[in-house]
Structure formats: C-alpha cells, structure tokens
C-alpha positions as semicolon CSV with decimal commas, in nm:
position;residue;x (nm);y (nm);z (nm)
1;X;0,948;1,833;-1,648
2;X;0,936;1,956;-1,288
3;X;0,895;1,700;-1,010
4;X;0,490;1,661;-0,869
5;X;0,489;1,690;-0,482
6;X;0,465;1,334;-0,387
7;X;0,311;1,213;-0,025
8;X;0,309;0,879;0,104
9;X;0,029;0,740;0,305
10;X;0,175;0,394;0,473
11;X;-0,118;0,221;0,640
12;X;-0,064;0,063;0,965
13;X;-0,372;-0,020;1,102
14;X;-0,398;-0,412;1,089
15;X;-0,468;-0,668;1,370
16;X;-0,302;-0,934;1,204
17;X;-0,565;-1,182;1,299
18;X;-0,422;-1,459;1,087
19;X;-0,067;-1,449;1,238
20;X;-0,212;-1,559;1,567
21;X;0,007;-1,342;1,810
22;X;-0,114;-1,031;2,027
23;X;0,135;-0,818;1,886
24;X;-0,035;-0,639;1,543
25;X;0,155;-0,752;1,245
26;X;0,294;-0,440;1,151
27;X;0,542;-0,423;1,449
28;X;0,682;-0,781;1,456
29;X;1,029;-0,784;1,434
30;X;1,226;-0,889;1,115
31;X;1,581;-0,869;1,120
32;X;1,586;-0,712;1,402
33;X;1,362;-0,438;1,324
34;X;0,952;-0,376;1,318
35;X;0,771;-0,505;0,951
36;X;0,668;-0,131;0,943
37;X;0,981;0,060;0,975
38;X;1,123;-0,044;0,612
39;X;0,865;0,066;0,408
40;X;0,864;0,350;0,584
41;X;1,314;0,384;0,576
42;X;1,252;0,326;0,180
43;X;0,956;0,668;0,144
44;X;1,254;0,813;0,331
45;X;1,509;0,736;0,162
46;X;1,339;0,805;-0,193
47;X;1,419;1,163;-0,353
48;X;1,065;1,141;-0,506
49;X;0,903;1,132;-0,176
50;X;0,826;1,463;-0,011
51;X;0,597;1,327;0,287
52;X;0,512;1,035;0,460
53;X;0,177;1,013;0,617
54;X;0,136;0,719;0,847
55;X;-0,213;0,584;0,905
56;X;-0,220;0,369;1,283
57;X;-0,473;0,157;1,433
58;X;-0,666;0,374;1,676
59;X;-0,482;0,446;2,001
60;X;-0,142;0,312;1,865
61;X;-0,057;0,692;1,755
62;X;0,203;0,793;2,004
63;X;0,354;0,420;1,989
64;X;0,442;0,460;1,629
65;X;0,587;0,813;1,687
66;X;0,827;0,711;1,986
67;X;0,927;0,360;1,949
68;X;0,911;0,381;1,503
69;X;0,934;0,749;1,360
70;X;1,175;0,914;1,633
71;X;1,331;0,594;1,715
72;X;1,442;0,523;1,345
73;X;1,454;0,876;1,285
74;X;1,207;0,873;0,994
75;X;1,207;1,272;0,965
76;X;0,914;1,310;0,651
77;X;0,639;1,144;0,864
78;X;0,453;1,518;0,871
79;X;0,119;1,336;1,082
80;X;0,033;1,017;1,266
81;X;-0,349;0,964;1,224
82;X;-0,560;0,707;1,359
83;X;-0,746;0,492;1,072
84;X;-1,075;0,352;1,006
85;X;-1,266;0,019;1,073
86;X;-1,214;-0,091;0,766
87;X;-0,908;-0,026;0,483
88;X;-1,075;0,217;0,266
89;X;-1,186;0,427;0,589
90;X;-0,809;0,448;0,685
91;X;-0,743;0,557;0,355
92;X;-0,985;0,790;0,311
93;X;-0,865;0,919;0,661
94;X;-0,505;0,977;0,504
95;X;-0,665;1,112;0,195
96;X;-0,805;1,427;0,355
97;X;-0,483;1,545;0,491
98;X;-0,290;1,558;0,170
99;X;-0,265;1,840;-0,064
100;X;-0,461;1,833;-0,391
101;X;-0,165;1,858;-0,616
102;X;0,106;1,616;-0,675
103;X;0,087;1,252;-0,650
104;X;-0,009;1,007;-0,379
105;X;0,173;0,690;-0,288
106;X;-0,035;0,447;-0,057
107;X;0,129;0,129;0,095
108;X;0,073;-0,127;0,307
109;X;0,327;-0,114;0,588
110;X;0,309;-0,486;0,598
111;X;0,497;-0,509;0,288
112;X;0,847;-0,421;0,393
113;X;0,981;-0,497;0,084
114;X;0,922;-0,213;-0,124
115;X;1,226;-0,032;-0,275
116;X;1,380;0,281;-0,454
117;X;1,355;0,147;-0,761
118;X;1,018;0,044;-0,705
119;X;0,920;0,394;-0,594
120;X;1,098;0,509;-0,903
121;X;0,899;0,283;-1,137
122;X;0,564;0,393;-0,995
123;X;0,689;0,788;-1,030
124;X;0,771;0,717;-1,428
125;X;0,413;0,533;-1,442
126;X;0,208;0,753;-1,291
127;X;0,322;1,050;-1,444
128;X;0,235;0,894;-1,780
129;X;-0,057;0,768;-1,671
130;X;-0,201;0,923;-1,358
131;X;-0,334;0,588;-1,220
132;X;-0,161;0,259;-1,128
133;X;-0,065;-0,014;-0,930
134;X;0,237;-0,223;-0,860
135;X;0,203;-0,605;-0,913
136;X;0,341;-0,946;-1,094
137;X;0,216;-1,152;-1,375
138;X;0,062;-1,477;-1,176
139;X;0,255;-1,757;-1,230
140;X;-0,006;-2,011;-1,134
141;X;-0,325;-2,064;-1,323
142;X;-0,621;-1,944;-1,174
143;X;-0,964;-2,041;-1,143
144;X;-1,246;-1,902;-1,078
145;X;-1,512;-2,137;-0,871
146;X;-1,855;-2,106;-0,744
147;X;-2,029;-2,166;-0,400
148;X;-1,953;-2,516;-0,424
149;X;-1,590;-2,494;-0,546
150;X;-1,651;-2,635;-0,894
151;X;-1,468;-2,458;-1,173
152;X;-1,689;-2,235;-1,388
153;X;-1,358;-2,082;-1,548
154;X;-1,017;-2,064;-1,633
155;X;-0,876;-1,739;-1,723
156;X;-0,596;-1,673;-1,972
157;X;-0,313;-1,644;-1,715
158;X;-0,126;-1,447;-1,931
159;X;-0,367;-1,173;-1,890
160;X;-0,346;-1,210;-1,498
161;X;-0,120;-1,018;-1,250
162;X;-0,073;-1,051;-0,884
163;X;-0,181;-0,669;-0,724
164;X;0,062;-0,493;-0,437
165;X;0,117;-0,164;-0,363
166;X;0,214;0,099;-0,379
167;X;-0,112;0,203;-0,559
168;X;-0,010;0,569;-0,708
169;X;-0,245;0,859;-0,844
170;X;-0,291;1,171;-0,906
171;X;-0,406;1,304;-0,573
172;X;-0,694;1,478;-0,754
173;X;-0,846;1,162;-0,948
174;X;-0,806;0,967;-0,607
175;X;-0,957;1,212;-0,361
176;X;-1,271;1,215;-0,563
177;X;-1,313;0,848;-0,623
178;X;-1,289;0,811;-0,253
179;X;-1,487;1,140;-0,199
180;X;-1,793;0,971;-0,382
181;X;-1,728;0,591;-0,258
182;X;-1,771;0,773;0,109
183;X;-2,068;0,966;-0,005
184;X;-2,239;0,650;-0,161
185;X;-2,082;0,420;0,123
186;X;-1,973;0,155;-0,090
187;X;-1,796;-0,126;0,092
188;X;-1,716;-0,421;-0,123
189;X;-1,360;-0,252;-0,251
190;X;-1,085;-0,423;-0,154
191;X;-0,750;-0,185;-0,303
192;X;-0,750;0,117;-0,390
193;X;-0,717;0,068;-0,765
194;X;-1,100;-0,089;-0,790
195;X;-1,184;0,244;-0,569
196;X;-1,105;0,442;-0,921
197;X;-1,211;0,217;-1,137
198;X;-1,552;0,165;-0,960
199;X;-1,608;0,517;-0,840
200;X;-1,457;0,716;-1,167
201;X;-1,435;0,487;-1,463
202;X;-1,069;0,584;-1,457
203;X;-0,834;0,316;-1,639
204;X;-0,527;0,178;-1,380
205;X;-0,238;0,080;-1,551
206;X;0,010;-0,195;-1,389
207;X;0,377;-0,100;-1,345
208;X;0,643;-0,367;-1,260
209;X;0,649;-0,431;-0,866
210;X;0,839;-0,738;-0,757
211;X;0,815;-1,121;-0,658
212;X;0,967;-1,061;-0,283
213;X;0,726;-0,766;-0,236
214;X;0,509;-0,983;-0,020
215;X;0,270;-0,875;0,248
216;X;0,348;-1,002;0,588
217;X;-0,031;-1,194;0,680
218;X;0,088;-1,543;0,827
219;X;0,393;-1,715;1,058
220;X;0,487;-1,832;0,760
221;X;0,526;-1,482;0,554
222;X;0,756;-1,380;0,838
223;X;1,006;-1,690;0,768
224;X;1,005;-1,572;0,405
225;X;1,077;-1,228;0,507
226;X;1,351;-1,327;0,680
227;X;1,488;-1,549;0,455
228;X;1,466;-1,216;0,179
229;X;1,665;-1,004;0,414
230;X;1,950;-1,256;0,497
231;X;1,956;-1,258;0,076
C-alpha cells in the first residue's frame, strides 16, 4: 500500500501560566535545548512525515524560525503561523493550510518526548482506522466527583486511558469536524479527538503512546524531563 502524505501540525502557542516563569513553556531549556525543538527533531527525523507545520503564539513567528527551525536546522517546517486564543482556534488555524489528502499528525510541542516509534505506531493505526489518539491505560483509580468533591462514581479503571498526542486523522474527517465546530462555535472541547467525536460521530481508536510522553505544564514536569533525558 502506498504511503498517505503525512503533515505535522506541532502547536506552540502556550503561556505556560502554571510554570510561573516569563519565558513560555515551549522554549525552556531541557538538556540543553528548547522543550519544542524535540518534538519537532523527531517529525523530522520520521520517514512518515512529509511536513511539519508549526503553530506559534502570536508575534513569536520569526523567533521560532531563527532561534528553533534554522537554528536546529529543522528543514520540513513548510509555514510558521500564528495560533488562536484558544487550542482548537490554533488548530483550526493549522488545519486550513494542509492538503486534503493524506494524514494529519497534531502535537503538543510541550511534549518533547514523542518518538519514531511512536510516530510509527500512530501511522499503522490510523491507516486502519482513520481516527486516533496516543495515550496509556491509567494506573490510578479515578473518580469522578461533584461540586462539592464527594464521589458520585468510580469507573472501571481498566476501561480508562491517560490521552496524549499525537492525535492522527485522516485530514478529510478532521477538517470537517473542525469546519463545523467553527461554524457552530463550540468551545467546551478540550483535544482534538472529542472535536470528531462531538462534531462527526466518528469512533477514535487509542494506539499505544508511552508513560514518559509527558507534557511539560509545571517546575516540576521539567525535573522529570530531565531526569528522562539523562536515562
């Protein structure tokens, strides 16, 4: 079977509010290097990536280009677009540049920890299934509360995973569940995944993505990163 054209849309627009430094989140340094430039080294590095699309936080465009893409040499970035407000607008932003064919990738470039064989597993699922997400089984038991914090329910953890991203589709399905959320301007979505499912009725399947494929929020997510990259 011949290889879908695959773009990556790495979004890079947060403020990091919870980290407590002026510096956005995204550009800390781990290891020596900013959070975002190794998601975006491993879309590079992947054979089943033809395009990287990187999605900044308004007026942080040219940044990204000179001091990430050129200075790391990350040669698939094909546009640096300013995102949204809000996470779905920045995706939707990245959405309308793609091409209708193939498959799209998006990632948070807060989670540095994504990997060729992760990209691999989310090529082999989507292709099968044109819809899924990367994520964990939760190892703690959940429950859900109400407005007061008592416990109205505890759900069968084995039936409860952890999501991350990537988040892959078929660009098609995708454009058009983000094409009507837009349209109907729908907020309360919080990943892409509940975009299709909301918007299209469209069933997600989860694919294998990893413990250490954290997203960098708090000080304390950076220690852990580190401690992942010394491993």
């Amino acid at each position: 079977m011949d290889k879908k054209y695959c773009t990556a849309i790495v979004l890079a627009g947060g403020s990091g509010k919870r980290m407590g430094t002026k510096t956005h989140k995204q550009y800390l340094l781990i290891g020596g290097k900013p959070v975002l430039y190794y998601s975006l080294k491993a879309f590079q590095d992947s054979e089943l990536i033809d395009e990287i699309i990187l999605v900044t936080g308004s007026g942080e465009e040219e940044y990204c280009r000179q001091m990430i893409v050129e200075r790391y040499d990350i040669r698939k970035v094909s546009c640096i677009i300013s995102g949204g407000k809000e996470r779905y607008e920045s995706v939707w932003n990245g959405l309308r540049q793609i091409e209708k064919d193939g498959f799209v990738f998006i990632h948070d470039g807060a989670r540095p920890f994504v990997d060729g064989e992760m990209i691999r597993r989310a090529y082999e699922c989507v292709s099968r299934c044109r819809a899924c997400a990367a994520g964990m089984p939760a190892k703690d038991t959940i429950k859900v509360v109400d407005e007061n914090r008592t416990v109205v329910d505890t759900p069968d953890r084995n039936r409860l995973w952890i999501v991350q991203t990537p988040q892959v589709f078929d660009a098609r399905i995708v454009y058009e569940a983000y094409e009507l959320l837009m349209d109907k301007q729908i907020t309360a979505v919080t990943d892409d995944a509940m975009v299709v499912e909301k918007m299209l009725g469209f069933p997600v399947r989860m694919f294998e993505g990893s413990y250490e494929n954290i997203k960098i929020t708090t000080p304390e997510d950076m220690e852990t990163a580190e401690a992942f990259l010394k491993k």
